[in-house]
Structures are given as C-alpha cells and as structure tokens.
Amino acid sequence: GVEIVRAAIGALEIAGAKLVPGLLSVARPADAGNLQAYRAAMTRDFGARIVFVPKPEIRALLNSETYHQGLYFPDAFHFHPLNYAQALAREIARLGGRIFEATPACALVQDGGVQRITTPQGSVAAQHMVLAGGGYTDGLDPRLHRAFLPIATYVILTEPLGALLADTIRTRAAIADERRAGDYYRIVGDAIRVCKEAFAARRLEVENRIPDTLPLLRVDKPKLSRLFELLLKEELAMLPSGSRVTSTAELSNGASPE
C-alpha cells in the first residue's frame, strides 16, 4: 500500500502531497528486546529496512523522558492526505470517472455478479465495489459492522512554535508510540510558512534563489531554522508593503562546507 501511494504521487506529480520520508516508532515503557526481535523478524521474513534506535539517540531526537528505545522506518513517509485525495479525484474526473459527494449509500445488494448500491435518489451498479468507511459503516454491511470497533480520535494543530518546536522535536520523521491506542504526530510547515499569513497581509513576497548545486552543510539544523525565522520576522517588521524578500547563498572561494 505504501508503494502504491508513493507511485501515485510520483506519476501524477502531486507536489501538494508534500511527501516527507521516515517514521520513528518509539517505546513507552522500555522494550528493547521485543523491538530488536521485531526488527529481526521483519528483516528476515519481508526484507524490511528497519533501524533500531537506542535510548540516547531517541532522547537526542525527542526532548522527552517519556520515550525509551525506538525503531526507524526509512522507507515509510508522511504526507498531506487531503491534497493527495483531491489530486486523485481530479485524475479520476480527467479519465471520465464520476464522483458523487455527500451521497450516502443506503443499502448493498448482490445480484449475480453485479453489486448494486442504493442511494436516497437512485442506485449504482458495478462489478467491483470498495467499502472505505473503516469502522464507520453505519450498518451498511452487517458483517463489517460487527467486525469493526469504532474509536474516537482527536486531531490537534498547534500555533507556530518556533524555537520551542526546534528544541523539542529534532527530526522531520513522523513519530508514533507503540501502544494500541497511542499518540502519533508530525511537524507540518516550515519557517517560511510560519510567517506566511503576516507576509500576505503586507503583500510581501518571498523568493528562494538558493541554487540546488551548493554542497550540503554540516550545521545545527534547529538553530539555523530558528535564525532564518527570526530574519524573516525582522524583514516583516522593517519592509514597506509590496516589497520582496529574496534568499540567496553562494560558496566563497576556498570555503569548505565543513
């Protein structure tokens, strides 16, 4: 399933999906033995790439005493699901498919090799049908309704946290603990988006002219991100409306990225 989504993002060039690689699964409480055994089994049986992360490295990535060891999945990723779904819908429409939003399915009937879905104002017949409601089928299919356990879940989006975020979470990977009903979260946005609304209100433009050919730098990424954010905010305070902020960089003669 992961590779199907990754392939679709690439094939349809869904830039808005904002794919970010990496998943860090963390243990609370300490569970090094089971984590190592799971990693070994997944690698042996399925060829999965999984890295065991000991406590000191976990604490370096996450400023919390809640987590102990962890497993890092480099082939996993997180992305913007709404932008992805909307891109798929546009492609379906382009290929001639029809999408009926806000149309509940009231009943399902199998008629030979045909599946018939009844709606409040009509019906649809198809050879293949996919029920994608998870545990929330509302009794549409009694067998699934009995098999699923609906759960309550909550989604929270914080205000921009700036330096606090940089000091608390030092990875762009998605993070999830290993409990059955656990917590999972990820960083969204970056330094430019932190100031985006304020820049839009002042009609300020941000242009990135940093060339991709520059070598990678060994820097403290959280501190550099915070410095960049402060520079943007300073420009916001000083520039008149309608101005443009341009970011550029170059490697001086004889300089080393070290």
PDB file of C-alpha atoms in Angstrom:
ATOM      1  CA  GLY A   1       0.000   0.000   0.000  1.00  0.00           C
ATOM      2  CA  VAL A   2       2.805   2.419   0.846  1.00  0.00           C
ATOM      3  CA  GLU A   3       4.421   1.932  -2.552  1.00  0.00           C
ATOM      4  CA  ILE A   4       1.092   2.375  -4.340  1.00  0.00           C
ATOM      5  CA  VAL A   5       0.679   5.800  -2.723  1.00  0.00           C
ATOM      6  CA  ARG A   6       4.312   6.721  -3.377  1.00  0.00           C
ATOM      7  CA  ALA A   7       3.999   5.683  -7.026  1.00  0.00           C
ATOM      8  CA  ALA A   8       0.774   7.666  -7.464  1.00  0.00           C
ATOM      9  CA  ILE A   9       2.372  10.802  -6.009  1.00  0.00           C
ATOM     10  CA  GLY A  10       5.251  10.441  -8.445  1.00  0.00           C
ATOM     11  CA  ALA A  11       3.220   9.501 -11.507  1.00  0.00           C
ATOM     12  CA  LEU A  12       0.673  12.284 -11.035  1.00  0.00           C
ATOM     13  CA  GLU A  13       3.331  14.766  -9.858  1.00  0.00           C
ATOM     14  CA  ILE A  14       1.330  15.693  -6.759  1.00  0.00           C
ATOM     15  CA  ALA A  15       3.567  18.396  -5.338  1.00  0.00           C
ATOM     16  CA  GLY A  16       0.901  19.317  -2.810  1.00  0.00           C
ATOM     17  CA  ALA A  17       1.198  15.888  -1.175  1.00  0.00           C
ATOM     18  CA  LYS A  18       4.407  17.182   0.462  1.00  0.00           C
ATOM     19  CA  LEU A  19       5.906  13.718   0.957  1.00  0.00           C
ATOM     20  CA  VAL A  20       8.364  13.605   3.883  1.00  0.00           C
ATOM     21  CA  PRO A  21      10.313  10.347   4.419  1.00  0.00           C
ATOM     22  CA  GLY A  22      10.710   8.498   7.684  1.00  0.00           C
ATOM     23  CA  LEU A  23       8.696   7.041  10.577  1.00  0.00           C
ATOM     24  CA  LEU A  24      10.039   6.777  14.125  1.00  0.00           C
ATOM     25  CA  SER A  25       8.152   4.274  16.301  1.00  0.00           C
ATOM     26  CA  VAL A  26       9.001   4.845  19.963  1.00  0.00           C
ATOM     27  CA  ALA A  27       8.596   2.633  23.010  1.00  0.00           C
ATOM     28  CA  ARG A  28       6.929   3.602  26.273  1.00  0.00           C
ATOM     29  CA  PRO A  29       7.958   1.861  28.519  1.00  0.00           C
ATOM     30  CA  ALA A  30      11.406   0.464  27.651  1.00  0.00           C
ATOM     31  CA  ASP A  31      11.128  -2.587  25.398  1.00  0.00           C
ATOM     32  CA  ALA A  32      14.486  -3.089  23.684  1.00  0.00           C
ATOM     33  CA  GLY A  33      14.243  -6.885  23.488  1.00  0.00           C
ATOM     34  CA  ASN A  34      10.892  -7.014  21.714  1.00  0.00           C
ATOM     35  CA  LEU A  35      11.853  -4.167  19.380  1.00  0.00           C
ATOM     36  CA  GLN A  36      15.042  -5.950  18.334  1.00  0.00           C
ATOM     37  CA  ALA A  37      13.152  -9.211  17.820  1.00  0.00           C
ATOM     38  CA  TYR A  38      10.506  -7.469  15.708  1.00  0.00           C
ATOM     39  CA  ARG A  39      13.168  -5.748  13.599  1.00  0.00           C
ATOM     40  CA  ALA A  40      14.983  -9.033  13.019  1.00  0.00           C
ATOM     41  CA  ALA A  41      11.786 -10.881  12.035  1.00  0.00           C
ATOM     42  CA  MET A  42      10.614  -8.164   9.632  1.00  0.00           C
ATOM     43  CA  THR A  43      14.046  -8.005   8.006  1.00  0.00           C
ATOM     44  CA  ARG A  44      14.314 -11.785   7.716  1.00  0.00           C
ATOM     45  CA  ASP A  45      10.777 -12.503   6.520  1.00  0.00           C
ATOM     46  CA  PHE A  46       9.988  -9.441   4.407  1.00  0.00           C
ATOM     47  CA  GLY A  47      13.290  -7.715   3.691  1.00  0.00           C
ATOM     48  CA  ALA A  48      12.094  -4.590   5.509  1.00  0.00           C
ATOM     49  CA  ARG A  49      14.602  -1.833   6.220  1.00  0.00           C
ATOM     50  CA  ILE A  50      14.289  -1.025   9.933  1.00  0.00           C
ATOM     51  CA  VAL A  51      16.879   0.594  12.203  1.00  0.00           C
ATOM     52  CA  PHE A  52      16.934   0.066  15.976  1.00  0.00           C
ATOM     53  CA  VAL A  53      17.364   3.380  17.804  1.00  0.00           C
ATOM     54  CA  PRO A  54      18.747   3.190  21.381  1.00  0.00           C
ATOM     55  CA  LYS A  55      17.664   5.480  24.210  1.00  0.00           C
ATOM     56  CA  PRO A  56      20.469   8.090  23.909  1.00  0.00           C
ATOM     57  CA  GLU A  57      19.614   8.676  20.232  1.00  0.00           C
ATOM     58  CA  ILE A  58      15.874   8.809  20.983  1.00  0.00           C
ATOM     59  CA  ARG A  59      16.494  11.452  23.645  1.00  0.00           C
ATOM     60  CA  ALA A  60      18.647  13.410  21.175  1.00  0.00           C
ATOM     61  CA  LEU A  61      15.763  13.461  18.671  1.00  0.00           C
ATOM     62  CA  LEU A  62      12.888  13.940  21.130  1.00  0.00           C
ATOM     63  CA  ASN A  63      13.322  16.116  24.200  1.00  0.00           C
ATOM     64  CA  SER A  64      11.169  13.932  26.445  1.00  0.00           C
ATOM     65  CA  GLU A  65      11.696  11.311  29.155  1.00  0.00           C
ATOM     66  CA  THR A  66       8.518   9.521  28.044  1.00  0.00           C
ATOM     67  CA  TYR A  67      10.206   7.571  25.263  1.00  0.00           C
ATOM     68  CA  HIS A  68      12.960   4.983  25.519  1.00  0.00           C
ATOM     69  CA  GLN A  69      14.096   2.906  22.532  1.00  0.00           C
ATOM     70  CA  GLY A  70      12.588   3.011  19.082  1.00  0.00           C
ATOM     71  CA  LEU A  71      12.529   1.705  15.512  1.00  0.00           C
ATOM     72  CA  TYR A  72      13.143   3.921  12.490  1.00  0.00           C
ATOM     73  CA  PHE A  73      11.482   3.019   9.172  1.00  0.00           C
ATOM     74  CA  PRO A  74      13.332   4.903   6.400  1.00  0.00           C
ATOM     75  CA  ASP A  75      11.009   3.653   3.655  1.00  0.00           C
ATOM     76  CA  ALA A  76       7.867   4.950   5.378  1.00  0.00           C
ATOM     77  CA  PHE A  77       6.684   8.511   4.864  1.00  0.00           C
ATOM     78  CA  HIS A  78       4.033  11.016   5.876  1.00  0.00           C
ATOM     79  CA  PHE A  79       2.246  13.389   3.543  1.00  0.00           C
ATOM     80  CA  HIS A  80      -0.735  15.745   3.076  1.00  0.00           C
ATOM     81  CA  PRO A  81      -3.685  13.345   2.694  1.00  0.00           C
ATOM     82  CA  LEU A  82      -6.280  15.921   1.627  1.00  0.00           C
ATOM     83  CA  ASN A  83      -4.144  17.276  -1.218  1.00  0.00           C
ATOM     84  CA  TYR A  84      -3.432  13.686  -2.257  1.00  0.00           C
ATOM     85  CA  ALA A  85      -7.131  12.738  -2.268  1.00  0.00           C
ATOM     86  CA  GLN A  86      -8.081  15.838  -4.244  1.00  0.00           C
ATOM     87  CA  ALA A  87      -5.380  15.085  -6.820  1.00  0.00           C
ATOM     88  CA  LEU A  88      -6.716  11.542  -7.221  1.00  0.00           C
ATOM     89  CA  ALA A  89     -10.225  12.947  -7.666  1.00  0.00           C
ATOM     90  CA  ARG A  90      -9.020  15.287 -10.407  1.00  0.00           C
ATOM     91  CA  GLU A  91      -7.345  12.384 -12.196  1.00  0.00           C
ATOM     92  CA  ILE A  92     -10.476  10.238 -11.909  1.00  0.00           C
ATOM     93  CA  ALA A  93     -12.534  13.054 -13.420  1.00  0.00           C
ATOM     94  CA  ARG A  94      -9.960  13.560 -16.189  1.00  0.00           C
ATOM     95  CA  LEU A  95     -10.237   9.876 -17.107  1.00  0.00           C
ATOM     96  CA  GLY A  96     -14.026  10.093 -17.280  1.00  0.00           C
ATOM     97  CA  GLY A  97     -14.932   8.881 -13.821  1.00  0.00           C
ATOM     98  CA  ARG A  98     -17.827  10.417 -11.913  1.00  0.00           C
ATOM     99  CA  ILE A  99     -17.711  11.345  -8.229  1.00  0.00           C
ATOM    100  CA  PHE A 100     -20.889  11.866  -6.193  1.00  0.00           C
ATOM    101  CA  GLU A 101     -20.082  13.722  -2.978  1.00  0.00           C
ATOM    102  CA  ALA A 102     -22.431  13.942   0.008  1.00  0.00           C
ATOM    103  CA  THR A 103     -24.333  10.894  -1.296  1.00  0.00           C
ATOM    104  CA  PRO A 104     -24.840   8.239   1.388  1.00  0.00           C
ATOM    105  CA  ALA A 105     -25.048   4.571   0.455  1.00  0.00           C
ATOM    106  CA  CYS A 106     -28.239   3.213   1.979  1.00  0.00           C
ATOM    107  CA  ALA A 107     -28.134  -0.470   1.003  1.00  0.00           C
ATOM    108  CA  LEU A 108     -25.985  -3.025  -0.802  1.00  0.00           C
ATOM    109  CA  VAL A 109     -27.464  -5.831  -2.894  1.00  0.00           C
ATOM    110  CA  GLN A 110     -25.627  -8.573  -4.778  1.00  0.00           C
ATOM    111  CA  ASP A 111     -27.424  -9.520  -7.982  1.00  0.00           C
ATOM    112  CA  GLY A 112     -25.463 -12.312  -9.606  1.00  0.00           C
ATOM    113  CA  GLY A 113     -22.077 -10.847 -10.453  1.00  0.00           C
ATOM    114  CA  VAL A 114     -23.293  -7.264 -10.067  1.00  0.00           C
ATOM    115  CA  GLN A 115     -23.072  -5.133  -6.938  1.00  0.00           C
ATOM    116  CA  ARG A 116     -25.919  -2.641  -6.605  1.00  0.00           C
ATOM    117  CA  ILE A 117     -25.558   0.337  -4.254  1.00  0.00           C
ATOM    118  CA  THR A 118     -28.792   2.151  -3.399  1.00  0.00           C
ATOM    119  CA  THR A 119     -28.744   5.878  -2.564  1.00  0.00           C
ATOM    120  CA  PRO A 120     -31.560   8.239  -1.479  1.00  0.00           C
ATOM    121  CA  GLN A 121     -32.205   9.287  -5.073  1.00  0.00           C
ATOM    122  CA  GLY A 122     -31.035   6.374  -7.197  1.00  0.00           C
ATOM    123  CA  SER A 123     -28.655   3.437  -7.452  1.00  0.00           C
ATOM    124  CA  VAL A 124     -25.333   2.445  -8.985  1.00  0.00           C
ATOM    125  CA  ALA A 125     -24.450  -0.981 -10.398  1.00  0.00           C
ATOM    126  CA  ALA A 126     -20.843  -2.157 -10.616  1.00  0.00           C
ATOM    127  CA  GLN A 127     -18.822  -5.335 -10.953  1.00  0.00           C
ATOM    128  CA  HIS A 128     -16.459  -4.251  -8.187  1.00  0.00           C
ATOM    129  CA  MET A 129     -17.163  -2.302  -5.030  1.00  0.00           C
ATOM    130  CA  VAL A 130     -14.838  -0.981  -2.300  1.00  0.00           C
ATOM    131  CA  LEU A 131     -16.135  -0.111   1.162  1.00  0.00           C
ATOM    132  CA  ALA A 132     -13.775   2.504   2.578  1.00  0.00           C
ATOM    133  CA  GLY A 133     -15.640   3.562   5.704  1.00  0.00           C
ATOM    134  CA  GLY A 134     -13.497   1.638   8.177  1.00  0.00           C
ATOM    135  CA  GLY A 135     -15.379   1.132  11.425  1.00  0.00           C
ATOM    136  CA  TYR A 136     -17.987   3.699  10.468  1.00  0.00           C
ATOM    137  CA  THR A 137     -20.187   1.792   8.004  1.00  0.00           C
ATOM    138  CA  ASP A 138     -23.430   2.632   9.901  1.00  0.00           C
ATOM    139  CA  GLY A 139     -24.657  -0.928   9.486  1.00  0.00           C
ATOM    140  CA  LEU A 140     -24.394  -0.761   5.701  1.00  0.00           C
ATOM    141  CA  ASP A 141     -22.808  -4.208   5.765  1.00  0.00           C
ATOM    142  CA  PRO A 142     -23.792  -6.036   8.992  1.00  0.00           C
ATOM    143  CA  ARG A 143     -20.776  -8.347   8.784  1.00  0.00           C
ATOM    144  CA  LEU A 144     -18.322  -5.450   8.736  1.00  0.00           C
ATOM    145  CA  HIS A 145     -20.334  -3.562  11.325  1.00  0.00           C
ATOM    146  CA  ARG A 146     -19.927  -6.464  13.751  1.00  0.00           C
ATOM    147  CA  ALA A 147     -16.234  -6.940  12.963  1.00  0.00           C
ATOM    148  CA  PHE A 148     -15.042  -3.337  13.461  1.00  0.00           C
ATOM    149  CA  LEU A 149     -14.591  -1.441  16.720  1.00  0.00           C
ATOM    150  CA  PRO A 150     -15.271   2.268  16.171  1.00  0.00           C
ATOM    151  CA  ILE A 151     -12.954   4.529  18.145  1.00  0.00           C
ATOM    152  CA  ALA A 152     -12.827   8.212  18.991  1.00  0.00           C
ATOM    153  CA  THR A 153      -9.783  10.106  17.773  1.00  0.00           C
ATOM    154  CA  TYR A 154      -8.694  13.709  18.099  1.00  0.00           C
ATOM    155  CA  VAL A 155      -6.643  15.932  15.802  1.00  0.00           C
ATOM    156  CA  ILE A 156      -4.787  18.985  17.118  1.00  0.00           C
ATOM    157  CA  LEU A 157      -2.864  21.610  15.155  1.00  0.00           C
ATOM    158  CA  THR A 158      -0.754  23.950  17.269  1.00  0.00           C
ATOM    159  CA  GLU A 159       0.104  27.540  16.539  1.00  0.00           C
ATOM    160  CA  PRO A 160       3.645  28.066  15.166  1.00  0.00           C
ATOM    161  CA  LEU A 161       6.014  27.050  17.990  1.00  0.00           C
ATOM    162  CA  GLY A 162       9.278  28.467  16.652  1.00  0.00           C
ATOM    163  CA  ALA A 163      12.265  27.757  18.906  1.00  0.00           C
ATOM    164  CA  LEU A 164      10.199  25.600  21.275  1.00  0.00           C
ATOM    165  CA  LEU A 165       9.471  23.125  18.474  1.00  0.00           C
ATOM    166  CA  ALA A 166      13.098  23.121  17.359  1.00  0.00           C
ATOM    167  CA  ASP A 167      14.184  22.304  20.923  1.00  0.00           C
ATOM    168  CA  THR A 168      11.549  19.590  21.410  1.00  0.00           C
ATOM    169  CA  ILE A 169      11.430  17.616  18.153  1.00  0.00           C
ATOM    170  CA  ARG A 170      14.677  17.320  16.204  1.00  0.00           C
ATOM    171  CA  THR A 171      13.522  15.130  13.336  1.00  0.00           C
ATOM    172  CA  ARG A 172      11.229  15.560  10.340  1.00  0.00           C
ATOM    173  CA  ALA A 173      10.123  11.910  10.539  1.00  0.00           C
ATOM    174  CA  ALA A 174       6.604  11.081  11.681  1.00  0.00           C
ATOM    175  CA  ILE A 175       6.509   9.850  15.290  1.00  0.00           C
ATOM    176  CA  ALA A 176       4.228   7.232  16.837  1.00  0.00           C
ATOM    177  CA  ASP A 177       4.361   5.239  20.049  1.00  0.00           C
ATOM    178  CA  GLU A 178       3.784   1.512  20.010  1.00  0.00           C
ATOM    179  CA  ARG A 179       0.622   1.346  22.166  1.00  0.00           C
ATOM    180  CA  ARG A 180      -2.583   0.023  20.602  1.00  0.00           C
ATOM    181  CA  ALA A 181      -4.282   3.384  21.223  1.00  0.00           C
ATOM    182  CA  GLY A 182      -1.190   5.537  21.042  1.00  0.00           C
ATOM    183  CA  ASP A 183      -0.145   9.033  20.078  1.00  0.00           C
ATOM    184  CA  TYR A 184       1.151   9.952  16.647  1.00  0.00           C
ATOM    185  CA  TYR A 185       2.250  13.312  15.332  1.00  0.00           C
ATOM    186  CA  ARG A 186       4.441  15.105  12.810  1.00  0.00           C
ATOM    187  CA  ILE A 187       5.832  18.533  12.096  1.00  0.00           C
ATOM    188  CA  VAL A 188       3.933  20.485   9.455  1.00  0.00           C
ATOM    189  CA  GLY A 189       5.045  23.762   7.913  1.00  0.00           C
ATOM    190  CA  ASP A 190       8.447  25.426   7.916  1.00  0.00           C
ATOM    191  CA  ALA A 191       9.991  28.796   8.682  1.00  0.00           C
ATOM    192  CA  ILE A 192       8.528  30.473   5.601  1.00  0.00           C
ATOM    193  CA  ARG A 193       5.007  29.199   6.287  1.00  0.00           C
ATOM    194  CA  VAL A 194       5.288  30.396   9.898  1.00  0.00           C
ATOM    195  CA  CYS A 195       5.269  33.967   8.538  1.00  0.00           C
ATOM    196  CA  LYS A 196       3.071  33.311   5.507  1.00  0.00           C
ATOM    197  CA  GLU A 197      -0.141  34.933   6.704  1.00  0.00           C
ATOM    198  CA  ALA A 198       1.659  38.002   8.009  1.00  0.00           C
ATOM    199  CA  PHE A 199       3.556  38.362   4.724  1.00  0.00           C
ATOM    200  CA  ALA A 200       0.338  38.012   2.717  1.00  0.00           C
ATOM    201  CA  ALA A 201      -1.358  40.697   4.765  1.00  0.00           C
ATOM    202  CA  ARG A 202       1.500  43.095   3.946  1.00  0.00           C
ATOM    203  CA  ARG A 203       1.715  41.958   0.299  1.00  0.00           C
ATOM    204  CA  LEU A 204       5.322  40.853   0.841  1.00  0.00           C
ATOM    205  CA  GLU A 205       6.789  38.233  -1.500  1.00  0.00           C
ATOM    206  CA  VAL A 206       9.410  35.633  -0.552  1.00  0.00           C
ATOM    207  CA  GLU A 207      11.681  34.396  -3.346  1.00  0.00           C
ATOM    208  CA  ASN A 208      14.088  31.484  -2.894  1.00  0.00           C
ATOM    209  CA  ARG A 209      17.118  31.820  -5.180  1.00  0.00           C
ATOM    210  CA  ILE A 210      19.453  29.463  -3.316  1.00  0.00           C
ATOM    211  CA  PRO A 211      20.958  27.184  -6.012  1.00  0.00           C
ATOM    212  CA  ASP A 212      20.498  23.423  -5.716  1.00  0.00           C
ATOM    213  CA  THR A 213      24.146  22.931  -6.716  1.00  0.00           C
ATOM    214  CA  LEU A 214      25.512  24.109  -3.363  1.00  0.00           C
ATOM    215  CA  PRO A 215      27.102  21.342  -1.248  1.00  0.00           C
ATOM    216  CA  LEU A 216      25.357  20.156   1.892  1.00  0.00           C
ATOM    217  CA  LEU A 217      26.375  21.987   5.062  1.00  0.00           C
ATOM    218  CA  ARG A 218      27.030  20.477   8.458  1.00  0.00           C
ATOM    219  CA  VAL A 219      25.035  22.780  10.707  1.00  0.00           C
ATOM    220  CA  ASP A 220      22.745  22.675  13.725  1.00  0.00           C
ATOM    221  CA  LYS A 221      19.514  22.494  11.716  1.00  0.00           C
ATOM    222  CA  PRO A 222      17.121  23.641  14.504  1.00  0.00           C
ATOM    223  CA  LYS A 223      19.277  26.670  15.248  1.00  0.00           C
ATOM    224  CA  LEU A 224      19.641  27.546  11.562  1.00  0.00           C
ATOM    225  CA  SER A 225      15.866  27.218  11.052  1.00  0.00           C
ATOM    226  CA  ARG A 226      15.240  29.459  14.054  1.00  0.00           C
ATOM    227  CA  LEU A 227      17.753  32.026  12.749  1.00  0.00           C
ATOM    228  CA  PHE A 228      16.033  32.020   9.358  1.00  0.00           C
ATOM    229  CA  GLU A 229      12.651  32.501  11.035  1.00  0.00           C
ATOM    230  CA  LEU A 230      13.960  35.489  13.025  1.00  0.00           C
ATOM    231  CA  LEU A 231      15.418  37.045   9.870  1.00  0.00           C
ATOM    232  CA  LEU A 232      12.057  36.728   8.124  1.00  0.00           C
ATOM    233  CA  LYS A 233      10.264  38.327  11.053  1.00  0.00           C
ATOM    234  CA  GLU A 234      12.784  41.181  11.082  1.00  0.00           C
ATOM    235  CA  GLU A 235      12.161  41.795   7.393  1.00  0.00           C
ATOM    236  CA  LEU A 236       8.420  41.724   8.064  1.00  0.00           C
ATOM    237  CA  ALA A 237       8.795  44.458  10.647  1.00  0.00           C
ATOM    238  CA  MET A 238      11.099  46.689   8.568  1.00  0.00           C
ATOM    239  CA  LEU A 239       9.955  46.446   4.947  1.00  0.00           C
ATOM    240  CA  PRO A 240       7.160  48.526   3.435  1.00  0.00           C
ATOM    241  CA  SER A 241       4.104  46.804   1.956  1.00  0.00           C
ATOM    242  CA  GLY A 242       4.581  45.323  -1.505  1.00  0.00           C
ATOM    243  CA  SER A 243       8.292  44.520  -1.029  1.00  0.00           C
ATOM    244  CA  ARG A 244      10.095  41.316  -1.951  1.00  0.00           C
ATOM    245  CA  VAL A 245      12.425  39.227   0.249  1.00  0.00           C
ATOM    246  CA  THR A 246      14.990  37.209  -1.714  1.00  0.00           C
ATOM    247  CA  SER A 247      17.007  34.355  -0.201  1.00  0.00           C
ATOM    248  CA  THR A 248      20.311  33.526  -1.880  1.00  0.00           C
ATOM    249  CA  ALA A 249      23.608  31.877  -0.987  1.00  0.00           C
ATOM    250  CA  GLU A 250      26.963  31.106  -2.548  1.00  0.00           C
ATOM    251  CA  LEU A 251      30.128  29.239  -1.641  1.00  0.00           C
ATOM    252  CA  SER A 252      33.089  31.599  -1.239  1.00  0.00           C
ATOM    253  CA  ASN A 253      36.387  30.771  -2.945  1.00  0.00           C
ATOM    254  CA  GLY A 254      38.319  28.304  -0.841  1.00  0.00           C
ATOM    255  CA  ALA A 255      35.460  27.775   1.612  1.00  0.00           C
ATOM    256  CA  SER A 256      34.520  24.290   2.768  1.00  0.00           C
ATOM    257  CA  PRO A 257      31.023  23.077   3.680  1.00  0.00           C
ATOM    258  CA  GLU A 258      32.574  21.554   6.787  1.00  0.00           C
TER     259      GLU A 258
END
